[in-house]
Tab-separated table of C-alpha atoms in Angstrom:
chain	number	residue	atom	x	y	z
A	1379	MET	CA	0.000	0.000	0.000
A	1380	ASP	CA	1.126	3.517	-0.752
A	1381	LEU	CA	2.592	4.818	2.516
A	1382	ARG	CA	0.964	8.209	1.942
A	1383	LEU	CA	-2.444	6.532	1.776
A	1384	LYS	CA	-1.690	4.539	4.909
A	1385	HIS	CA	-0.873	7.827	6.660
A	1386	VAL	CA	-4.185	9.350	5.473
A	1387	ILE	CA	-6.111	6.327	6.776
A	1388	GLU	CA	-4.286	6.398	10.118
A	1389	GLU	CA	-5.027	10.133	10.477
A	1390	TYR	CA	-8.662	9.447	9.575
A	1391	TRP	CA	-8.895	6.724	12.240
A	1392	ALA	CA	-7.294	9.063	14.794
A	1393	GLY	CA	-10.056	11.531	13.918
A	1394	ILE	CA	-12.652	8.844	14.593
A	1395	GLN	CA	-11.119	8.284	18.036
A	1396	GLU	CA	-11.425	12.021	18.667
A	1397	VAL	CA	-15.109	11.876	17.689
A	1398	LEU	CA	-15.673	8.943	20.053
A	1399	ARG	CA	-14.103	10.955	22.899
A	1400	LEU	CA	-16.387	13.884	22.039
A	1401	MET	CA	-19.405	11.571	22.019
A	1402	ASP	CA	-18.451	10.224	25.443
A	1403	ALA	CA	-17.806	13.698	26.885
A	1404	SER	CA	-21.130	14.938	25.535
A	1405	GLY	CA	-23.194	11.998	26.787
A	1406	MET	CA	-23.965	10.509	23.368
A	1407	PRO	CA	-23.984	6.722	23.742
A	1408	ARG	CA	-21.661	4.643	21.598
A	1409	PRO	CA	-23.601	1.960	19.788
A	1410	ALA	CA	-22.752	-1.692	20.307
A	1411	THR	CA	-24.779	-2.529	17.196
A	1412	LEU	CA	-26.020	-0.752	14.115
A	1413	ALA	CA	-29.583	-1.075	15.457
A	1414	GLU	CA	-28.535	0.867	18.579
A	1415	TRP	CA	-27.030	3.569	16.366
A	1416	LEU	CA	-30.324	4.013	14.528
A	1417	VAL	CA	-32.018	4.812	17.869
A	1418	THR	CA	-29.212	7.175	18.929
A	1419	ARG	CA	-29.231	8.867	15.528
A	1420	ASN	CA	-32.936	9.618	15.818
A	1421	GLU	CA	-32.574	10.979	19.360
A	1422	TRP	CA	-29.520	13.171	18.714
A	1423	GLN	CA	-29.827	14.096	14.994
A	1424	MET	CA	-27.665	17.238	15.028
A	1425	GLY	CA	-26.098	19.678	17.429
A	1426	THR	CA	-22.790	20.457	19.058
A	1427	PHE	CA	-20.429	18.438	21.183
A	1428	VAL	CA	-18.408	19.947	24.014
A	1429	GLY	CA	-15.982	22.475	22.587
A	1430	ASP	CA	-18.649	23.775	20.190
A	1431	ILE	CA	-17.891	21.003	17.655
A	1432	ARG	CA	-20.868	20.587	15.302
A	1433	PHE	CA	-22.173	17.151	14.326
A	1434	PHE	CA	-24.886	15.664	12.148
A	1435	CYS	CA	-26.131	12.076	12.564
A	1436	HIS	CA	-27.160	10.326	9.360
A	1437	GLY	CA	-27.936	6.871	8.023
A	1438	TYR	CA	-25.406	4.522	9.573
A	1439	GLY	CA	-23.061	7.204	10.844
A	1440	ILE	CA	-22.113	10.709	11.827
A	1441	ALA	CA	-20.370	13.707	10.274
A	1442	VAL	CA	-18.405	15.975	12.615
A	1443	ASN	CA	-16.777	19.325	11.857
A	1444	LEU	CA	-13.424	18.800	13.549
A	1445	PRO	CA	-10.774	21.534	13.396
A	1446	SER	CA	-8.672	19.138	11.263
A	1447	GLY	CA	-11.472	18.606	8.723
A	1448	VAL	CA	-14.956	17.190	8.297
A	1449	LEU	CA	-14.883	13.635	9.571
A	1450	ASP	CA	-17.658	11.350	8.353
A	1451	PHE	CA	-17.919	7.657	9.166
A	1452	ASP	CA	-20.429	4.855	9.545
A	1453	PHE	CA	-20.769	2.378	12.382
A	1454	GLY	CA	-20.485	-1.276	11.430
A	1455	LEU	CA	-23.000	-4.014	12.200
A	1456	ASN	CA	-21.416	-4.514	15.633
A	1457	GLY	CA	-20.493	-0.886	16.285
A	1458	GLU	CA	-17.153	-1.081	14.470
A	1459	VAL	CA	-15.498	2.194	13.533
A	1460	ASP	CA	-12.560	0.976	11.429
A	1461	GLY	CA	-14.137	1.423	8.001
A	1462	VAL	CA	-13.149	4.071	5.480
A	1463	ASN	CA	-14.052	5.001	1.942
A	1464	VAL	CA	-12.315	7.290	-0.480
A	1465	HIS	CA	-14.942	10.045	-0.228
A	1466	TRP	CA	-14.691	10.214	3.575
A	1467	ALA	CA	-10.891	10.221	3.421
A	1468	ILE	CA	-10.777	12.980	0.802
A	1469	GLN	CA	-13.325	15.076	2.667
A	1470	PHE	CA	-11.288	14.801	5.873
A	1471	VAL	CA	-7.914	15.771	4.371
A	1472	GLN	CA	-8.935	17.841	1.345
A	1473	LYS	CA	-7.481	21.087	2.727
A	1474	ARG	CA	-4.305	19.281	3.836
A	1475	LEU	CA	-3.510	17.043	0.850
A	1476	GLY	CA	0.020	18.420	0.597
A	1477	GLU	CA	0.742	17.377	4.192
A	1478	PHE	CA	0.244	13.799	3.045
A	1479	GLY	CA	2.258	14.151	-0.162
A	1480	TYR	CA	-0.669	14.358	-2.560
A	1481	SER	CA	-1.011	17.090	-5.161
A	1482	SER	CA	-4.682	16.425	-5.939
A	1483	GLU	CA	-7.789	14.580	-4.817
A	1484	SER	CA	-7.584	12.441	-7.957
A	1485	GLU	CA	-4.092	11.277	-6.956
A	1486	LEU	CA	-5.411	10.177	-3.541
A	1487	LYS	CA	-8.394	8.519	-5.189
A	1488	GLN	CA	-6.055	6.572	-7.494
A	1489	ALA	CA	-3.960	5.409	-4.525
A	1490	PHE	CA	-7.163	4.191	-2.832
A	1491	GLU	CA	-8.250	2.325	-5.977
A	1492	ASP	CA	-4.766	0.807	-6.305
A	1493	ALA	CA	-4.948	-0.426	-2.684
A	1494	ILE	CA	-8.288	-2.090	-3.408
A	1495	ALA	CA	-6.933	-3.717	-6.576
A	1496	ALA	CA	-3.860	-4.953	-4.683
A	1497	GLY	CA	-6.053	-6.489	-1.992
A	1498	ASP	CA	-4.775	-4.180	0.752
A	1499	LEU	CA	-8.315	-2.935	1.400
A	1500	ALA	CA	-11.367	-5.178	1.600
A	1501	LYS	CA	-14.993	-4.080	1.338
A	1502	ASP	CA	-17.284	-4.895	4.263
A	1503	ASP	CA	-20.991	-5.758	4.197
A	1504	LEU	CA	-22.011	-2.092	4.447
A	1505	GLY	CA	-19.704	-0.795	1.703
A	1506	ALA	CA	-16.803	0.639	3.724
A	1507	TYR	CA	-13.249	-0.639	3.346
A	1508	ARG	CA	-10.982	-2.103	5.989
A	1509	LEU	CA	-7.283	-2.907	5.934
A	1510	ARG	CA	-6.556	-6.562	5.278
A	1511	GLY	CA	-4.445	-8.404	7.783
């Protein structure tokens, strides 16, 4: 896998951990299952976490306006948070592409597609990708 892409994905996952801390600090329950998330999503919908960080609950996930970028992710069937897709990754780092060694969104998209073709990323049942191995 392209090491730049791996760095993007690791930064993205670190952002998810930040969102989980914000959820905890704000009293939003973490779902153990996707069914639990659907209840939480309907109760919370949109608002702000501590620190005046805006969020919007949607479908299977949540979008959060972190200082580092807009972080969007879905919960897995059992509450997993290790999925990523190219659109979420680009959205999160789009204003910082150069920090990761990319000159364009299309270059990052190509690296993501290459990782899928090489088998480094595998699609889950809900359409997100996870690192193999």
